[in-house]
Amino acid sequence: MTRAFVPLPALDELDDAACAAALAPLFEGAPRFLARLAEVRPFGDEATLFERARAIAHAIPEPEQVELIDAHPRLGAPPGSVSALSFREQGYDVEAADAAAEAERARVAAALVRLNEAYEDRFGFRCCVFVAGRPRAALLPELESTLDADRHAELHRALDAVVDIAADRYRTLSGAR
């Protein structure tokens, strides 16, 4: 069941549980993070909402940070395993169906599986990237380059990506773009 989008200032009027539930699609879940975020209302405006989300994401204990990052699907996850928002963001809704495109999708999918496994083995959490409509093939060099990053820096980058994705989803759902 798809939840109806709740924009500001209505988010500020909800109780904490309802606010967390309303924000869940923006962050792919992560209940402990969402509970903390709901507790720091009122937001008043979009900028404050995402400033507070970013501050909380960076301040929570590492197990909660990993839970927040891992709430997002793996890059290139099977289409049936991702949320409707991720489905569109990862480009499944616009891919061509011809044989050449299918072969390229298979190559990219295999590379993403390999790189995701290497990333998760190295860092202990999923790679979270603000896809922003880019084709999955364009993500390969970025994912490959992260494998040489410092774990703390990569955790910081991934948390920023989570908040950037949520802010973009908010703007899309609110009709602000």
JSON list of C-alpha atoms in Angstrom, two decimals:
[
{"chain": "A", "resi": 1, "resn": "MET", "atom": "CA", "xyz": [0.00, 0.00, 0.00]},
{"chain": "A", "resi": 2, "resn": "THR", "atom": "CA", "xyz": [1.42, 3.39, -1.00]},
{"chain": "A", "resi": 3, "resn": "ARG", "atom": "CA", "xyz": [1.23, 6.10, 1.62]},
{"chain": "A", "resi": 4, "resn": "ALA", "atom": "CA", "xyz": [-0.02, 9.51, 0.62]},
{"chain": "A", "resi": 5, "resn": "PHE", "atom": "CA", "xyz": [2.67, 12.17, 0.57]},
{"chain": "A", "resi": 6, "resn": "VAL", "atom": "CA", "xyz": [2.48, 14.54, 3.56]},
{"chain": "A", "resi": 7, "resn": "PRO", "atom": "CA", "xyz": [4.20, 17.90, 2.92]},
{"chain": "A", "resi": 8, "resn": "LEU", "atom": "CA", "xyz": [5.22, 20.57, 5.36]},
{"chain": "A", "resi": 9, "resn": "PRO", "atom": "CA", "xyz": [3.66, 22.17, 7.38]},
{"chain": "A", "resi": 10, "resn": "ALA", "atom": "CA", "xyz": [1.34, 19.17, 7.82]},
{"chain": "A", "resi": 11, "resn": "LEU", "atom": "CA", "xyz": [4.32, 17.00, 8.92]},
{"chain": "A", "resi": 12, "resn": "ASP", "atom": "CA", "xyz": [4.74, 19.29, 11.91]},
{"chain": "A", "resi": 13, "resn": "GLU", "atom": "CA", "xyz": [1.14, 18.65, 12.99]},
{"chain": "A", "resi": 14, "resn": "LEU", "atom": "CA", "xyz": [1.37, 14.84, 13.11]},
{"chain": "A", "resi": 15, "resn": "ASP", "atom": "CA", "xyz": [2.24, 12.83, 16.19]},
{"chain": "A", "resi": 16, "resn": "ASP", "atom": "CA", "xyz": [5.77, 11.38, 16.23]},
{"chain": "A", "resi": 17, "resn": "ALA", "atom": "CA", "xyz": [4.76, 7.92, 14.96]},
{"chain": "A", "resi": 18, "resn": "ALA", "atom": "CA", "xyz": [2.67, 9.31, 12.11]},
{"chain": "A", "resi": 19, "resn": "CYS", "atom": "CA", "xyz": [5.42, 11.76, 11.17]},
{"chain": "A", "resi": 20, "resn": "ALA", "atom": "CA", "xyz": [8.01, 8.95, 11.11]},
{"chain": "A", "resi": 21, "resn": "ALA", "atom": "CA", "xyz": [5.66, 6.86, 8.94]},
{"chain": "A", "resi": 22, "resn": "ALA", "atom": "CA", "xyz": [5.12, 9.79, 6.57]},
{"chain": "A", "resi": 23, "resn": "LEU", "atom": "CA", "xyz": [8.89, 10.35, 6.22]},
{"chain": "A", "resi": 24, "resn": "ALA", "atom": "CA", "xyz": [9.68, 6.63, 5.78]},
{"chain": "A", "resi": 25, "resn": "PRO", "atom": "CA", "xyz": [9.40, 6.59, 1.95]},
{"chain": "A", "resi": 26, "resn": "LEU", "atom": "CA", "xyz": [11.93, 9.41, 1.70]},
{"chain": "A", "resi": 27, "resn": "PHE", "atom": "CA", "xyz": [14.51, 7.42, 3.69]},
{"chain": "A", "resi": 28, "resn": "GLU", "atom": "CA", "xyz": [13.48, 3.82, 2.74]},
{"chain": "A", "resi": 29, "resn": "GLY", "atom": "CA", "xyz": [12.54, 3.12, 6.35]},
{"chain": "A", "resi": 30, "resn": "ALA", "atom": "CA", "xyz": [15.28, 3.11, 9.05]},
{"chain": "A", "resi": 31, "resn": "PRO", "atom": "CA", "xyz": [12.93, 3.27, 12.05]},
{"chain": "A", "resi": 32, "resn": "ARG", "atom": "CA", "xyz": [15.42, 4.45, 14.70]},
{"chain": "A", "resi": 33, "resn": "PHE", "atom": "CA", "xyz": [16.57, 7.34, 12.50]},
{"chain": "A", "resi": 34, "resn": "LEU", "atom": "CA", "xyz": [12.97, 8.27, 11.63]},
{"chain": "A", "resi": 35, "resn": "ALA", "atom": "CA", "xyz": [11.96, 8.27, 15.30]},
{"chain": "A", "resi": 36, "resn": "ARG", "atom": "CA", "xyz": [14.84, 10.63, 16.12]},
{"chain": "A", "resi": 37, "resn": "LEU", "atom": "CA", "xyz": [13.96, 12.89, 13.20]},
{"chain": "A", "resi": 38, "resn": "ALA", "atom": "CA", "xyz": [10.28, 13.08, 14.17]},
{"chain": "A", "resi": 39, "resn": "GLU", "atom": "CA", "xyz": [11.30, 14.11, 17.69]},
{"chain": "A", "resi": 40, "resn": "VAL", "atom": "CA", "xyz": [13.08, 17.29, 16.51]},
{"chain": "A", "resi": 41, "resn": "ARG", "atom": "CA", "xyz": [10.02, 18.95, 15.01]},
{"chain": "A", "resi": 42, "resn": "PRO", "atom": "CA", "xyz": [8.72, 21.42, 14.17]},
{"chain": "A", "resi": 43, "resn": "PHE", "atom": "CA", "xyz": [10.70, 21.71, 10.96]},
{"chain": "A", "resi": 44, "resn": "GLY", "atom": "CA", "xyz": [8.86, 24.70, 9.57]},
{"chain": "A", "resi": 45, "resn": "ASP", "atom": "CA", "xyz": [10.39, 24.35, 6.12]},
{"chain": "A", "resi": 46, "resn": "GLU", "atom": "CA", "xyz": [12.12, 21.91, 3.80]},
{"chain": "A", "resi": 47, "resn": "ALA", "atom": "CA", "xyz": [15.61, 23.29, 4.40]},
{"chain": "A", "resi": 48, "resn": "THR", "atom": "CA", "xyz": [15.29, 22.82, 8.16]},
{"chain": "A", "resi": 49, "resn": "LEU", "atom": "CA", "xyz": [13.92, 19.29, 7.73]},
{"chain": "A", "resi": 50, "resn": "PHE", "atom": "CA", "xyz": [16.93, 18.16, 5.71]},
{"chain": "A", "resi": 51, "resn": "GLU", "atom": "CA", "xyz": [19.49, 20.11, 7.77]},
{"chain": "A", "resi": 52, "resn": "ARG", "atom": "CA", "xyz": [18.22, 18.30, 10.85]},
{"chain": "A", "resi": 53, "resn": "ALA", "atom": "CA", "xyz": [18.11, 14.97, 9.00]},
{"chain": "A", "resi": 54, "resn": "ARG", "atom": "CA", "xyz": [21.76, 15.40, 7.95]},
{"chain": "A", "resi": 55, "resn": "ALA", "atom": "CA", "xyz": [22.83, 16.42, 11.47]},
{"chain": "A", "resi": 56, "resn": "ILE", "atom": "CA", "xyz": [21.06, 13.43, 13.03]},
{"chain": "A", "resi": 57, "resn": "ALA", "atom": "CA", "xyz": [22.44, 11.04, 10.41]},
{"chain": "A", "resi": 58, "resn": "HIS", "atom": "CA", "xyz": [25.99, 12.10, 11.25]},
{"chain": "A", "resi": 59, "resn": "ALA", "atom": "CA", "xyz": [25.45, 12.15, 15.03]},
{"chain": "A", "resi": 60, "resn": "ILE", "atom": "CA", "xyz": [23.71, 8.82, 15.64]},
{"chain": "A", "resi": 61, "resn": "PRO", "atom": "CA", "xyz": [25.72, 5.77, 16.72]},
{"chain": "A", "resi": 62, "resn": "GLU", "atom": "CA", "xyz": [27.38, 3.86, 13.89]},
{"chain": "A", "resi": 63, "resn": "PRO", "atom": "CA", "xyz": [24.99, 0.86, 14.06]},
{"chain": "A", "resi": 64, "resn": "GLU", "atom": "CA", "xyz": [22.11, 3.26, 13.40]},
{"chain": "A", "resi": 65, "resn": "GLN", "atom": "CA", "xyz": [24.08, 4.94, 10.60]},
{"chain": "A", "resi": 66, "resn": "VAL", "atom": "CA", "xyz": [24.59, 1.56, 8.95]},
{"chain": "A", "resi": 67, "resn": "GLU", "atom": "CA", "xyz": [20.88, 0.75, 9.42]},
{"chain": "A", "resi": 68, "resn": "LEU", "atom": "CA", "xyz": [20.00, 4.04, 7.68]},
{"chain": "A", "resi": 69, "resn": "ILE", "atom": "CA", "xyz": [22.34, 3.37, 4.76]},
{"chain": "A", "resi": 70, "resn": "ASP", "atom": "CA", "xyz": [21.32, -0.28, 4.47]},
{"chain": "A", "resi": 71, "resn": "ALA", "atom": "CA", "xyz": [17.64, 0.69, 4.32]},
{"chain": "A", "resi": 72, "resn": "HIS", "atom": "CA", "xyz": [18.37, 1.66, 0.71]},
{"chain": "A", "resi": 73, "resn": "PRO", "atom": "CA", "xyz": [18.44, -1.07, -1.92]},
{"chain": "A", "resi": 74, "resn": "ARG", "atom": "CA", "xyz": [21.71, -2.17, -3.45]},
{"chain": "A", "resi": 75, "resn": "LEU", "atom": "CA", "xyz": [22.63, -0.40, -6.67]},
{"chain": "A", "resi": 76, "resn": "GLY", "atom": "CA", "xyz": [21.19, -2.47, -9.49]},
{"chain": "A", "resi": 77, "resn": "ALA", "atom": "CA", "xyz": [18.98, -4.53, -7.17]},
{"chain": "A", "resi": 78, "resn": "PRO", "atom": "CA", "xyz": [16.34, -6.58, -9.01]},
{"chain": "A", "resi": 79, "resn": "PRO", "atom": "CA", "xyz": [13.44, -4.32, -10.03]},
{"chain": "A", "resi": 80, "resn": "GLY", "atom": "CA", "xyz": [10.91, -6.28, -7.99]},
{"chain": "A", "resi": 81, "resn": "SER", "atom": "CA", "xyz": [12.91, -5.80, -4.79]},
{"chain": "A", "resi": 82, "resn": "VAL", "atom": "CA", "xyz": [13.03, -2.00, -4.72]},
{"chain": "A", "resi": 83, "resn": "SER", "atom": "CA", "xyz": [10.53, 0.65, -3.67]},
{"chain": "A", "resi": 84, "resn": "ALA", "atom": "CA", "xyz": [8.52, 2.50, -6.30]},
{"chain": "A", "resi": 85, "resn": "LEU", "atom": "CA", "xyz": [10.71, 5.57, -5.79]},
{"chain": "A", "resi": 86, "resn": "SER", "atom": "CA", "xyz": [13.94, 3.56, -6.21]},
{"chain": "A", "resi": 87, "resn": "PHE", "atom": "CA", "xyz": [12.43, 1.83, -9.26]},
{"chain": "A", "resi": 88, "resn": "ARG", "atom": "CA", "xyz": [12.14, 5.18, -11.04]},
{"chain": "A", "resi": 89, "resn": "GLU", "atom": "CA", "xyz": [15.40, 6.59, -9.67]},
{"chain": "A", "resi": 90, "resn": "GLN", "atom": "CA", "xyz": [17.39, 3.58, -10.86]},
{"chain": "A", "resi": 91, "resn": "GLY", "atom": "CA", "xyz": [15.89, 3.91, -14.34]},
{"chain": "A", "resi": 92, "resn": "TYR", "atom": "CA", "xyz": [13.96, 0.65, -14.56]},
{"chain": "A", "resi": 93, "resn": "ASP", "atom": "CA", "xyz": [10.94, 2.48, -15.91]},
{"chain": "A", "resi": 94, "resn": "VAL", "atom": "CA", "xyz": [12.72, 3.80, -19.02]},
{"chain": "A", "resi": 95, "resn": "GLU", "atom": "CA", "xyz": [15.12, 1.03, -20.07]},
{"chain": "A", "resi": 96, "resn": "ALA", "atom": "CA", "xyz": [14.91, -0.17, -23.66]},
{"chain": "A", "resi": 97, "resn": "ALA", "atom": "CA", "xyz": [13.94, -3.80, -24.21]},
{"chain": "A", "resi": 98, "resn": "ASP", "atom": "CA", "xyz": [16.00, -4.68, -27.28]},
{"chain": "A", "resi": 99, "resn": "ALA", "atom": "CA", "xyz": [18.68, -7.41, -27.30]},
{"chain": "A", "resi": 100, "resn": "ALA", "atom": "CA", "xyz": [21.67, -5.04, -27.23]},
{"chain": "A", "resi": 101, "resn": "ALA", "atom": "CA", "xyz": [20.26, -3.16, -24.27]},
{"chain": "A", "resi": 102, "resn": "GLU", "atom": "CA", "xyz": [19.56, -6.46, -22.52]},
{"chain": "A", "resi": 103, "resn": "ALA", "atom": "CA", "xyz": [23.16, -7.61, -22.98]},
{"chain": "A", "resi": 104, "resn": "GLU", "atom": "CA", "xyz": [24.45, -4.32, -21.57]},
{"chain": "A", "resi": 105, "resn": "ARG", "atom": "CA", "xyz": [22.04, -4.55, -18.63]},
{"chain": "A", "resi": 106, "resn": "ALA", "atom": "CA", "xyz": [23.33, -8.06, -17.90]},
{"chain": "A", "resi": 107, "resn": "ARG", "atom": "CA", "xyz": [26.95, -6.85, -18.02]},
{"chain": "A", "resi": 108, "resn": "VAL", "atom": "CA", "xyz": [26.20, -3.90, -15.76]},
{"chain": "A", "resi": 109, "resn": "ALA", "atom": "CA", "xyz": [24.14, -6.05, -13.38]},
{"chain": "A", "resi": 110, "resn": "ALA", "atom": "CA", "xyz": [27.01, -8.54, -13.03]},
{"chain": "A", "resi": 111, "resn": "ALA", "atom": "CA", "xyz": [29.50, -5.73, -12.42]},
{"chain": "A", "resi": 112, "resn": "LEU", "atom": "CA", "xyz": [27.20, -4.18, -9.82]},
{"chain": "A", "resi": 113, "resn": "VAL", "atom": "CA", "xyz": [26.85, -7.50, -8.01]},
{"chain": "A", "resi": 114, "resn": "ARG", "atom": "CA", "xyz": [30.64, -7.89, -7.93]},
{"chain": "A", "resi": 115, "resn": "LEU", "atom": "CA", "xyz": [31.29, -4.29, -6.84]},
{"chain": "A", "resi": 116, "resn": "ASN", "atom": "CA", "xyz": [28.49, -4.29, -4.24]},
{"chain": "A", "resi": 117, "resn": "GLU", "atom": "CA", "xyz": [29.93, -7.47, -2.71]},
{"chain": "A", "resi": 118, "resn": "ALA", "atom": "CA", "xyz": [33.44, -6.00, -2.65]},
{"chain": "A", "resi": 119, "resn": "TYR", "atom": "CA", "xyz": [32.14, -2.75, -1.15]},
{"chain": "A", "resi": 120, "resn": "GLU", "atom": "CA", "xyz": [30.10, -4.47, 1.56]},
{"chain": "A", "resi": 121, "resn": "ASP", "atom": "CA", "xyz": [33.02, -6.77, 2.41]},
{"chain": "A", "resi": 122, "resn": "ARG", "atom": "CA", "xyz": [35.33, -3.76, 2.71]},
{"chain": "A", "resi": 123, "resn": "PHE", "atom": "CA", "xyz": [33.07, -1.35, 4.59]},
{"chain": "A", "resi": 124, "resn": "GLY", "atom": "CA", "xyz": [30.40, -3.46, 6.31]},
{"chain": "A", "resi": 125, "resn": "PHE", "atom": "CA", "xyz": [27.44, -1.53, 4.88]},
{"chain": "A", "resi": 126, "resn": "ARG", "atom": "CA", "xyz": [25.78, -0.99, 1.51]},
{"chain": "A", "resi": 127, "resn": "CYS", "atom": "CA", "xyz": [27.00, 1.52, -1.01]},
{"chain": "A", "resi": 128, "resn": "CYS", "atom": "CA", "xyz": [24.47, 4.33, -1.15]},
{"chain": "A", "resi": 129, "resn": "VAL", "atom": "CA", "xyz": [24.77, 6.77, -4.05]},
{"chain": "A", "resi": 130, "resn": "PHE", "atom": "CA", "xyz": [22.49, 9.60, -5.14]},
{"chain": "A", "resi": 131, "resn": "VAL", "atom": "CA", "xyz": [21.65, 8.12, -8.54]},
{"chain": "A", "resi": 132, "resn": "ALA", "atom": "CA", "xyz": [19.61, 11.13, -9.70]},
{"chain": "A", "resi": 133, "resn": "GLY", "atom": "CA", "xyz": [18.36, 9.41, -12.84]},
{"chain": "A", "resi": 134, "resn": "ARG", "atom": "CA", "xyz": [21.80, 8.41, -14.13]},
{"chain": "A", "resi": 135, "resn": "PRO", "atom": "CA", "xyz": [21.96, 5.07, -15.93]},
{"chain": "A", "resi": 136, "resn": "ARG", "atom": "CA", "xyz": [23.30, 2.25, -13.79]},
{"chain": "A", "resi": 137, "resn": "ALA", "atom": "CA", "xyz": [26.32, 1.86, -16.10]},
{"chain": "A", "resi": 138, "resn": "ALA", "atom": "CA", "xyz": [27.36, 5.40, -15.16]},
{"chain": "A", "resi": 139, "resn": "LEU", "atom": "CA", "xyz": [27.54, 4.34, -11.51]},
{"chain": "A", "resi": 140, "resn": "LEU", "atom": "CA", "xyz": [30.21, 1.69, -12.08]},
{"chain": "A", "resi": 141, "resn": "PRO", "atom": "CA", "xyz": [33.24, 4.05, -12.06]},
{"chain": "A", "resi": 142, "resn": "GLU", "atom": "CA", "xyz": [31.94, 5.81, -8.94]},
{"chain": "A", "resi": 143, "resn": "LEU", "atom": "CA", "xyz": [31.35, 2.53, -7.11]},
{"chain": "A", "resi": 144, "resn": "GLU", "atom": "CA", "xyz": [34.76, 1.24, -8.19]},
{"chain": "A", "resi": 145, "resn": "SER", "atom": "CA", "xyz": [36.51, 4.38, -6.94]},
{"chain": "A", "resi": 146, "resn": "THR", "atom": "CA", "xyz": [34.88, 4.15, -3.51]},
{"chain": "A", "resi": 147, "resn": "LEU", "atom": "CA", "xyz": [36.67, 0.86, -2.84]},
{"chain": "A", "resi": 148, "resn": "ASP", "atom": "CA", "xyz": [39.87, 2.80, -2.14]},
{"chain": "A", "resi": 149, "resn": "ALA", "atom": "CA", "xyz": [38.21, 5.26, 0.27]},
{"chain": "A", "resi": 150, "resn": "ASP", "atom": "CA", "xyz": [38.76, 5.51, 4.00]},
{"chain": "A", "resi": 151, "resn": "ARG", "atom": "CA", "xyz": [35.89, 3.81, 5.87]},
{"chain": "A", "resi": 152, "resn": "HIS", "atom": "CA", "xyz": [35.04, 6.89, 7.96]},
{"chain": "A", "resi": 153, "resn": "ALA", "atom": "CA", "xyz": [35.01, 9.12, 4.88]},
{"chain": "A", "resi": 154, "resn": "GLU", "atom": "CA", "xyz": [32.88, 6.60, 3.01]},
{"chain": "A", "resi": 155, "resn": "LEU", "atom": "CA", "xyz": [30.38, 6.34, 5.87]},
{"chain": "A", "resi": 156, "resn": "HIS", "atom": "CA", "xyz": [30.15, 10.16, 5.88]},
{"chain": "A", "resi": 157, "resn": "ARG", "atom": "CA", "xyz": [29.65, 10.26, 2.08]},
{"chain": "A", "resi": 158, "resn": "ALA", "atom": "CA", "xyz": [26.96, 7.55, 2.20]},
{"chain": "A", "resi": 159, "resn": "LEU", "atom": "CA", "xyz": [25.04, 9.35, 4.95]},
{"chain": "A", "resi": 160, "resn": "ASP", "atom": "CA", "xyz": [25.07, 12.54, 2.88]},
{"chain": "A", "resi": 161, "resn": "ALA", "atom": "CA", "xyz": [23.78, 10.53, -0.09]},
{"chain": "A", "resi": 162, "resn": "VAL", "atom": "CA", "xyz": [20.88, 9.20, 2.02]},
{"chain": "A", "resi": 163, "resn": "VAL", "atom": "CA", "xyz": [19.82, 12.74, 2.94]},
{"chain": "A", "resi": 164, "resn": "ASP", "atom": "CA", "xyz": [20.35, 14.04, -0.63]},
{"chain": "A", "resi": 165, "resn": "ILE", "atom": "CA", "xyz": [18.12, 11.24, -1.95]},
{"chain": "A", "resi": 166, "resn": "ALA", "atom": "CA", "xyz": [15.42, 12.04, 0.64]},
{"chain": "A", "resi": 167, "resn": "ALA", "atom": "CA", "xyz": [15.52, 15.77, -0.19]},
{"chain": "A", "resi": 168, "resn": "ASP", "atom": "CA", "xyz": [15.22, 15.02, -3.91]},
{"chain": "A", "resi": 169, "resn": "ARG", "atom": "CA", "xyz": [12.29, 12.68, -3.25]},
{"chain": "A", "resi": 170, "resn": "TYR", "atom": "CA", "xyz": [10.60, 15.34, -1.14]},
{"chain": "A", "resi": 171, "resn": "ARG", "atom": "CA", "xyz": [10.95, 17.91, -3.93]},
{"chain": "A", "resi": 172, "resn": "THR", "atom": "CA", "xyz": [9.61, 15.41, -6.48]},
{"chain": "A", "resi": 173, "resn": "LEU", "atom": "CA", "xyz": [6.64, 14.35, -4.37]},
{"chain": "A", "resi": 174, "resn": "SER", "atom": "CA", "xyz": [5.79, 17.91, -3.34]},
{"chain": "A", "resi": 175, "resn": "GLY", "atom": "CA", "xyz": [5.84, 19.11, -6.94]},
{"chain": "A", "resi": 176, "resn": "ALA", "atom": "CA", "xyz": [8.64, 21.55, -6.20]},
{"chain": "A", "resi": 177, "resn": "ARG", "atom": "CA", "xyz": [10.40, 20.53, -9.40]}
]
